[in-house]
CSV table of C-alpha atoms in Angstrom, one decimal:
chain,number,residue,atom,x,y,z
A,1,MET,CA,-69.9,-33.6,-44.6
A,2,ARG,CA,-73.1,-31.7,-45.3
A,3,LEU,CA,-72.3,-29.2,-42.6
A,4,ASN,CA,-68.8,-28.7,-44.0
A,5,ILE,CA,-70.2,-28.1,-47.5
A,6,GLU,CA,-72.8,-25.6,-46.3
A,7,LEU,CA,-70.2,-23.8,-44.3
A,8,LYS,CA,-67.9,-23.6,-47.3
A,9,ARG,CA,-70.8,-22.3,-49.5
A,10,VAL,CA,-71.7,-19.6,-46.9
A,11,GLN,CA,-68.1,-18.7,-46.6
A,12,GLU,CA,-67.8,-18.2,-50.4
A,13,GLU,CA,-71.0,-16.0,-50.4
A,14,LEU,CA,-69.5,-13.9,-47.6
A,15,ASP,CA,-66.3,-13.6,-49.5
A,16,GLY,CA,-68.2,-12.5,-52.6
A,17,PHE,CA,-70.1,-9.8,-50.6
A,18,LYS,CA,-66.8,-8.7,-49.0
A,19,ASN,CA,-65.2,-8.4,-52.5
A,20,PHE,CA,-68.3,-6.5,-53.7
A,21,PHE,CA,-67.9,-3.9,-50.9
A,22,ASN,CA,-64.1,-3.9,-51.2
A,23,MET,CA,-64.0,-3.3,-55.0
A,24,GLY,CA,-66.4,-0.3,-54.6
A,25,GLU,CA,-69.1,-1.6,-56.9
A,26,ARG,CA,-71.7,-0.3,-54.5
A,27,ASP,CA,-70.2,3.2,-54.7
A,28,VAL,CA,-70.2,2.9,-58.5
A,29,LEU,CA,-73.8,2.0,-58.5
A,30,MET,CA,-74.7,4.9,-56.2
A,31,GLU,CA,-72.8,7.3,-58.4
A,32,GLU,CA,-74.7,6.1,-61.5
A,33,ILE,CA,-78.0,6.5,-59.6
A,34,GLN,CA,-76.9,10.1,-58.7
A,35,ASP,CA,-76.0,10.8,-62.3
A,36,LEU,CA,-79.4,9.5,-63.5
A,37,ARG,CA,-81.1,11.7,-61.0
A,38,SER,CA,-79.2,14.8,-62.1
A,39,GLN,CA,-80.1,14.0,-65.8
A,40,LEU,CA,-83.7,13.6,-64.8
A,41,GLN,CA,-83.7,16.9,-63.0
A,42,TYR,CA,-82.1,18.6,-66.0
A,43,TYR,CA,-84.8,17.2,-68.3
A,44,LEU,CA,-87.5,18.3,-65.9
A,45,ASP,CA,-86.0,21.8,-65.7
A,46,SER,CA,-85.7,22.1,-69.5
A,47,SER,CA,-89.4,21.1,-69.9
A,48,CYS,CA,-90.4,23.8,-67.4
A,49,ASN,CA,-88.4,26.4,-69.3
A,50,SER,CA,-90.0,25.4,-72.6
A,51,SER,CA,-93.5,25.7,-71.1
A,52,ARG,CA,-92.6,29.2,-69.9
A,53,LYS,CA,-91.4,30.2,-73.4
A,54,GLN,CA,-94.7,28.9,-74.9
A,55,SER,CA,-96.9,31.0,-72.7
A,56,PRO,CA,-95.9,34.5,-74.2
A,57,LEU,CA,-96.2,33.0,-77.7
A,58,LEU,CA,-99.8,32.0,-76.9
A,59,GLN,CA,-100.5,35.6,-75.7
A,60,LEU,CA,-99.1,37.0,-79.0
A,61,THR,CA,-101.3,34.7,-81.0
A,62,HIS,CA,-104.4,35.9,-79.1
A,63,SER,CA,-103.4,39.5,-79.7
A,64,CYS,CA,-102.6,39.1,-83.4
A,65,GLY,CA,-105.7,37.2,-84.4
A,66,THR,CA,-105.9,35.4,-87.6
A,67,THR,CA,-102.5,36.3,-88.9
A,68,SER,CA,-100.8,34.2,-86.1
A,69,THR,CA,-102.6,30.9,-86.8
A,70,PRO,CA,-99.6,29.2,-88.4
A,71,LEU,CA,-97.3,30.1,-85.4
A,72,CYS,CA,-99.7,28.6,-83.0
A,73,THR,CA,-99.9,25.4,-85.0
A,74,ILE,CA,-96.0,25.2,-85.0
A,75,SER,CA,-95.7,25.8,-81.3
A,76,GLU,CA,-98.3,23.3,-80.5
A,77,SER,CA,-96.7,20.7,-82.7
A,78,THR,CA,-93.2,21.3,-81.1
A,79,GLU,CA,-94.7,21.2,-77.6
A,80,ALA,CA,-96.5,17.9,-78.2
A,81,SER,CA,-93.4,16.3,-79.7
A,82,GLY,CA,-91.2,17.5,-76.7
A,83,ASN,CA,-93.8,16.2,-74.2
A,84,GLU,CA,-93.9,13.0,-76.0
A,85,LYS,CA,-90.1,12.6,-75.8
A,86,ILE,CA,-89.8,13.7,-72.1
A,87,GLU,CA,-92.6,11.5,-70.8
A,88,PRO,CA,-91.0,8.2,-71.9
A,89,ASP,CA,-87.6,9.3,-70.7
A,90,GLY,CA,-88.9,10.3,-67.3
A,91,CYS,CA,-90.8,7.0,-67.0
A,92,ASN,CA,-87.6,5.1,-67.9
A,93,TRP,CA,-85.5,7.0,-65.4
A,94,THR,CA,-88.1,6.5,-62.6
A,95,GLU,CA,-88.4,2.8,-63.5
A,96,ARG,CA,-84.6,2.4,-63.5
A,97,GLU,CA,-84.3,4.3,-60.2
A,98,SER,CA,-87.0,2.2,-58.6
A,99,GLU,CA,-85.3,-0.9,-60.0
A,100,TRP,CA,-82.0,0.2,-58.5
A,101,ILE,CA,-83.7,1.0,-55.2
A,102,ILE,CA,-85.3,-2.4,-55.2
A,103,LEU,CA,-82.0,-4.1,-56.0
A,104,SER,CA,-80.2,-2.3,-53.2
A,105,GLU,CA,-83.0,-3.2,-50.8
A,106,GLU,CA,-82.8,-6.8,-52.0
A,107,LEU,CA,-79.0,-6.7,-51.5
A,108,LYS,CA,-79.4,-5.3,-48.0
A,109,LEU,CA,-81.9,-8.1,-47.2
A,110,GLU,CA,-79.6,-10.7,-48.6
A,111,LEU,CA,-76.7,-9.2,-46.7
A,112,GLU,CA,-78.7,-9.3,-43.4
A,113,ALA,CA,-79.8,-12.8,-44.2
A,114,SER,CA,-76.2,-13.9,-44.9
A,115,ARG,CA,-75.0,-12.2,-41.7
A,116,SER,CA,-77.7,-13.9,-39.6
A,117,LEU,CA,-76.8,-17.2,-41.4
A,118,ALA,CA,-73.1,-16.6,-40.7
A,119,GLU,CA,-73.9,-15.9,-37.0
A,120,LYS,CA,-75.9,-19.1,-36.8
A,121,ARG,CA,-73.1,-21.0,-38.5
A,122,LYS,CA,-70.6,-19.4,-36.1
A,123,VAL,CA,-72.7,-20.5,-33.1
A,124,GLU,CA,-73.0,-23.9,-34.6
A,125,LEU,CA,-69.2,-24.0,-35.2
A,126,ASP,CA,-68.6,-22.9,-31.5
A,127,SER,CA,-70.9,-25.6,-30.3
A,128,GLU,CA,-69.2,-28.1,-32.6
A,129,LYS,CA,-65.8,-27.0,-31.2
A,130,LYS,CA,-67.1,-27.5,-27.6
A,131,CYS,CA,-68.4,-30.9,-28.6
A,132,THR,CA,-65.1,-31.8,-30.1
A,133,GLU,CA,-63.2,-30.7,-27.0
A,134,GLU,CA,-65.6,-32.7,-24.8
A,135,LEU,CA,-65.1,-35.7,-27.1
A,136,LYS,CA,-61.3,-35.2,-26.9
A,137,GLU,CA,-61.5,-35.1,-23.1
A,138,ALA,CA,-63.8,-38.2,-23.1
A,139,LEU,CA,-61.4,-40.0,-25.4
A,140,GLN,CA,-58.4,-39.1,-23.2
A,141,THR,CA,-60.2,-40.4,-20.1
A,142,ALA,CA,-61.2,-43.5,-22.0
A,143,MET,CA,-57.5,-43.9,-23.1
A,144,GLN,CA,-56.4,-43.5,-19.5
A,145,GLY,CA,-58.9,-46.1,-18.3
A,146,HIS,CA,-57.8,-48.4,-21.1
A,147,ALA,CA,-54.2,-48.0,-20.1
A,148,ARG,CA,-55.2,-48.8,-16.4
A,149,ILE,CA,-57.1,-51.9,-17.6
A,150,LEU,CA,-54.0,-53.0,-19.6
A,151,GLU,CA,-51.8,-52.5,-16.5
A,152,GLN,CA,-54.2,-54.5,-14.4
A,153,TYR,CA,-54.3,-57.2,-17.1
A,154,ALA,CA,-50.5,-57.3,-17.1
A,155,ASP,CA,-50.5,-57.7,-13.3
A,156,LEU,CA,-53.2,-60.5,-13.5
A,157,GLN,CA,-51.2,-62.2,-16.3
A,158,GLU,CA,-48.1,-62.2,-14.1
A,159,LYS,CA,-50.1,-63.6,-11.2
A,160,HIS,CA,-51.6,-66.2,-13.5
A,161,ILE,CA,-48.1,-67.2,-14.7
A,162,GLY,CA,-47.0,-67.5,-11.0
A,163,LEU,CA,-50.0,-69.7,-10.2
A,164,LEU,CA,-49.3,-71.9,-13.2
A,165,ALA,CA,-45.7,-72.3,-12.1
A,166,ARG,CA,-46.9,-73.3,-8.6
A,167,HIS,CA,-49.5,-75.7,-10.0
A,168,ARG,CA,-46.8,-77.3,-12.1
A,169,LYS,CA,-44.6,-77.7,-9.1
A,170,THR,CA,-47.4,-79.3,-7.1
A,171,MET,CA,-48.3,-81.6,-10.0
A,172,ASP,CA,-44.6,-82.6,-10.3
A,173,GLY,CA,-44.5,-83.3,-6.6
A,174,ILE,CA,-47.7,-85.4,-6.8
A,175,GLU,CA,-46.2,-87.3,-9.8
A,176,ASP,CA,-43.0,-88.0,-7.9
A,177,VAL,CA,-45.0,-89.4,-4.9
A,178,LYS,CA,-47.1,-91.5,-7.2
A,179,LYS,CA,-44.0,-92.9,-8.9
A,180,ALA,CA,-42.5,-93.7,-5.5
A,181,ALA,CA,-45.8,-95.4,-4.5
A,182,ALA,CA,-45.9,-97.4,-7.7
A,183,ARG,CA,-42.3,-98.5,-7.2
A,184,ALA,CA,-43.3,-99.6,-3.7
A,185,GLY,CA,-46.3,-101.5,-5.1
A,186,VAL,CA,-49.1,-99.7,-3.2
A,187,LYS,CA,-52.6,-100.3,-4.5
A,188,GLY,CA,-56.3,-99.5,-3.6
A,189,ALA,CA,-57.0,-97.3,-0.6
A,190,GLU,CA,-53.4,-96.9,0.1
A,191,SER,CA,-52.9,-95.3,-3.3
A,192,LYS,CA,-55.7,-92.8,-2.5
A,193,PHE,CA,-54.1,-92.0,0.8
A,194,ILE,CA,-50.7,-91.5,-0.9
A,195,ASN,CA,-52.4,-89.2,-3.5
A,196,SER,CA,-53.9,-87.0,-0.8
A,197,LEU,CA,-50.6,-87.1,1.1
A,198,ALA,CA,-48.8,-86.0,-2.1
A,199,ALA,CA,-51.3,-83.2,-2.6
A,200,GLU,CA,-50.7,-82.0,1.0
A,201,ILE,CA,-46.9,-82.2,0.6
A,202,SER,CA,-47.1,-80.2,-2.7
A,203,ALA,CA,-49.3,-77.6,-1.0
A,204,LEU,CA,-46.8,-77.4,1.9
A,205,ARG,CA,-44.0,-77.0,-0.6
A,206,VAL,CA,-45.9,-74.2,-2.3
A,207,ASP,CA,-46.5,-72.5,1.1
A,208,ARG,CA,-42.8,-72.8,1.9
A,209,GLU,CA,-41.9,-71.2,-1.4
A,210,LYS,CA,-44.3,-68.4,-0.7
A,211,GLU,CA,-42.8,-67.9,2.8
A,212,ARG,CA,-39.3,-68.0,1.3
A,213,GLN,CA,-40.2,-65.4,-1.3
A,214,TYR,CA,-41.8,-63.2,1.4
A,215,TRP,CA,-38.8,-63.5,3.7
A,216,ARG,CA,-36.5,-62.8,0.8
A,217,ASP,CA,-38.4,-59.6,0.0
A,218,GLU,CA,-38.3,-58.6,3.7
A,219,ASN,CA,-34.6,-59.3,3.8
A,220,ARG,CA,-34.1,-57.1,0.8
A,221,GLY,CA,-36.1,-54.3,2.4
A,222,LEU,CA,-34.2,-54.6,5.6
A,223,GLN,CA,-30.9,-54.5,3.7
A,224,VAL,CA,-32.0,-51.3,2.0
A,225,GLN,CA,-33.0,-49.8,5.3
A,226,LEU,CA,-29.7,-50.9,6.8
A,227,ARG,CA,-27.8,-49.3,3.9
A,228,ASP,CA,-29.8,-46.1,4.4
A,229,THR,CA,-29.1,-46.0,8.2
A,230,ALA,CA,-25.4,-46.7,7.5
A,231,GLU,CA,-25.3,-43.8,5.1
A,232,ALA,CA,-27.2,-41.6,7.7
A,233,VAL,CA,-24.7,-42.7,10.5
A,234,GLN,CA,-21.8,-41.9,8.2
A,235,ALA,CA,-23.2,-38.5,7.4
A,236,ALA,CA,-23.8,-37.9,11.1
A,237,GLY,CA,-20.2,-38.9,11.9
A,238,GLU,CA,-18.9,-36.5,9.2
A,239,LEU,CA,-21.1,-33.8,10.7
A,240,LEU,CA,-19.8,-34.5,14.2
A,241,VAL,CA,-16.2,-34.3,12.8
A,242,ARG,CA,-17.0,-31.0,11.2
A,243,LEU,CA,-18.6,-29.7,14.4
A,244,LYS,CA,-15.4,-30.7,16.4
A,245,GLU,CA,-13.2,-29.0,13.8
A,246,THR,CA,-15.3,-25.8,14.1
A,247,GLU,CA,-15.2,-26.0,17.9
A,248,GLU,CA,-11.4,-26.3,17.8
A,249,ALA,CA,-11.2,-23.5,15.3
A,250,VAL,CA,-13.4,-21.3,17.6
A,251,ALA,CA,-11.3,-22.3,20.6
A,252,THR,CA,-8.0,-21.5,18.8
A,253,ALA,CA,-9.6,-18.2,17.7
A,254,GLU,CA,-10.7,-17.4,21.3
A,255,GLN,CA,-7.3,-18.3,22.9
A,256,PRO,CA,-5.5,-15.1,21.7
A,257,CYS,CA,-8.5,-13.1,22.9
A,258,LEU,CA,-8.3,-14.7,26.3
A,259,PHE,CA,-4.6,-14.2,26.4
A,260,ILE,CA,-5.0,-10.5,25.5
A,261,LEU,CA,-7.6,-10.1,28.2
A,262,GLN,CA,-5.5,-11.8,30.8
A,263,LYS,CA,-2.5,-9.7,29.9
A,264,ARG,CA,-4.6,-6.6,30.1
A,265,ALA,CA,-5.9,-7.7,33.5
A,266,CYS,CA,-2.4,-8.3,34.8
A,267,MET,CA,-1.3,-4.9,33.5
A,268,ALA,CA,-4.2,-3.3,35.2
A,269,GLU,CA,-3.4,-5.1,38.5
A,270,GLN,CA,0.3,-4.0,38.2
A,271,GLU,CA,-0.8,-0.5,37.6
A,272,THR,CA,-3.1,-0.6,40.6
A,273,GLU,CA,-0.3,-2.0,42.7
A,274,LYS,CA,2.1,0.7,41.5
A,275,ALA,CA,-0.6,3.3,42.3
A,276,TYR,CA,-0.9,1.9,45.9
A,277,GLN,CA,2.8,1.9,46.3
A,278,GLU,CA,3.1,5.5,45.1
A,279,ILE,CA,0.3,6.4,47.6
A,280,ASP,CA,2.2,4.6,50.4
A,281,ASN,CA,5.4,6.4,49.4
A,282,LEU,CA,3.6,9.7,49.4
A,283,LYS,CA,2.2,8.9,52.9
A,284,LYS,CA,5.7,8.1,54.2
A,285,ASN,CA,7.1,11.2,52.6
A,286,TYR,CA,4.4,13.3,54.1
A,287,ASP,CA,4.9,11.7,57.5
A,288,ARG,CA,8.6,12.4,57.3
A,289,GLU,CA,8.1,16.0,56.2
A,290,ILE,CA,5.6,16.5,59.0
A,291,SER,CA,8.0,15.1,61.6
A,292,LEU,CA,10.7,17.3,60.3
A,293,LEU,CA,8.5,20.3,60.5
A,294,ASN,CA,7.5,19.4,64.0
A,295,GLN,CA,11.1,19.0,65.0
A,296,LEU,CA,11.9,22.4,63.4
A,297,LEU,CA,9.1,24.0,65.2
A,298,ALA,CA,10.1,22.4,68.5
A,299,ASP,CA,13.6,23.5,68.0
A,300,SER,CA,12.7,27.1,67.1
A,301,ARG,CA,10.2,27.5,70.0
A,302,LEU,CA,11.7,28.6,73.4
A,303,PRO,CA,10.6,26.9,76.6
A,304,ARG,CA,8.3,28.8,79.1
A,305,GLU,CA,10.9,28.7,81.9
A,306,ALA,CA,13.5,30.3,79.8
A,307,LEU,CA,11.0,33.0,78.7
A,308,THR,CA,9.9,33.7,82.3
A,309,TYR,CA,13.5,33.7,83.4
A,310,THR,CA,14.5,36.2,80.8
A,311,VAL,CA,11.6,38.4,81.6
A,312,PHE,CA,12.3,38.2,85.3
A,313,ASN,CA,15.9,39.1,84.8
A,314,VAL,CA,15.0,42.0,82.6
A,315,ALA,CA,12.7,43.3,85.3
A,316,LYS,CA,15.4,42.9,87.9
A,317,THR,CA,17.9,44.7,85.9
A,318,GLU,CA,15.5,47.6,85.3
A,319,GLY,CA,15.2,47.9,89.1
A,320,GLY,CA,11.7,46.7,89.7
A,321,GLU,CA,8.5,46.5,87.7
A,322,SER,CA,5.7,48.9,87.8
A,323,PRO,CA,2.2,47.8,88.9
A,324,THR,CA,0.9,48.5,85.4
A,325,ASP,CA,3.4,46.0,83.9
A,326,GLN,CA,2.5,43.4,86.4
A,327,ARG,CA,-1.2,43.9,85.8
A,328,TRP,CA,-0.6,43.7,82.0
A,329,ARG,CA,1.3,40.4,82.3
A,330,GLU,CA,-1.4,38.9,84.6
A,331,GLU,CA,-4.1,39.8,82.0
A,332,PHE,CA,-2.2,38.4,79.0
A,333,GLU,CA,-0.8,35.3,80.7
A,334,PRO,CA,-3.9,33.1,80.2
A,335,PHE,CA,-3.8,33.9,76.5
A,336,CYS,CA,-0.2,32.8,76.3
A,337,ASN,CA,-1.0,29.6,78.3
A,338,ARG,CA,-3.8,28.8,75.9
A,339,ASP,CA,-1.6,29.4,72.8
A,340,ASP,CA,1.0,27.1,74.3
A,341,ALA,CA,-1.5,24.4,75.1
A,342,ASP,CA,-2.9,24.6,71.5
A,343,PHE,CA,0.6,24.4,70.1
A,344,SER,CA,1.4,21.5,72.3
A,345,LYS,CA,-1.8,19.7,71.2
A,346,ASP,CA,-0.6,20.2,67.6
A,347,THR,CA,2.7,18.5,68.2
A,348,ASN,CA,1.2,15.1,67.3
A,349,PRO,CA,2.8,14.4,63.8
A,350,SER,CA,-0.3,12.8,62.3
A,351,SER,CA,-3.0,15.1,63.8
A,352,TRP,CA,-3.4,17.7,61.0
A,353,PHE,CA,-2.2,15.5,58.2
A,354,SER,CA,-4.7,12.7,58.8
A,355,GLY,CA,-7.7,14.5,57.4
A,356,TYR,CA,-5.7,15.6,54.3
A,357,ASP,CA,-4.4,12.1,53.8
A,358,ARG,CA,-7.9,10.7,54.1
A,359,CYS,CA,-9.2,13.1,51.4
A,360,ASN,CA,-6.4,12.1,49.1
A,361,ILE,CA,-7.1,8.4,49.6
């Protein structure tokens, strides 16, 4: 509370100084000081002028002698009165100026002190903020720890309630055994044995209950796992069905493409077969034409015996051949024989066409 009150007081002082600067009071004071200085300067200048005027008057009095005695007395009286008036005014103005200077310096000092105080308060405030943040964090951690303690307490309470229930069950079992023993009329050591037996039986019952609870929890967990696996199997089956559907769709989409490719392949094979057939037909046509040409050539060519016979008959009709003609025929006969042999070699129908046919193929 003390810190808050001091902070408020310092804040109010700062606001006052800010208002002082904002309202322009400092400027007004500075203007007043400037006016006072100007007035003081004016009075000082006027006093200097009056002294200058008095100096020629004094010279006149010295030159005039006894006749100027009353003027000197008047001037001296006026000068004394003016000096008496100016001196207190100058002292007042200097005092006021010094007071204003002192006040301004004091204000400056107070301002600096208030600023330093404000900075200190600001530092303190920042440190307090940090402390409050740390306190908040510590409080949050404490709250979290308290919440954890409460949760642990709730768990312990549940366990305690379970233990109480088991204890009651065991005690009920013991009471039942005791009642049965009392009905049977058992006394002494046998009663002690029966009590211990009842305690063991109740403990066994409690253990069985624990086991039952454990196996129930296990069964529930297994059922949950089984449900999850069934859902996963169902999802996998749906995925398989979708995959099969996509495969069928892809197969149906590929069938037209395969059919088109097969059709194109068949068309290409048919075209190749047609081309081979055309080539065979052309070969046959060429063979036929060649055979016809050979026949025509054979028909058009005369045999050698007929040629020699005609030449011999012509010679006979002419009445004998000259030795020059005989010699000429002997010289040209081998050439004729060679031409005939070459022509007879070319009579094979596929001799000259075979190379041409191979080139075409």
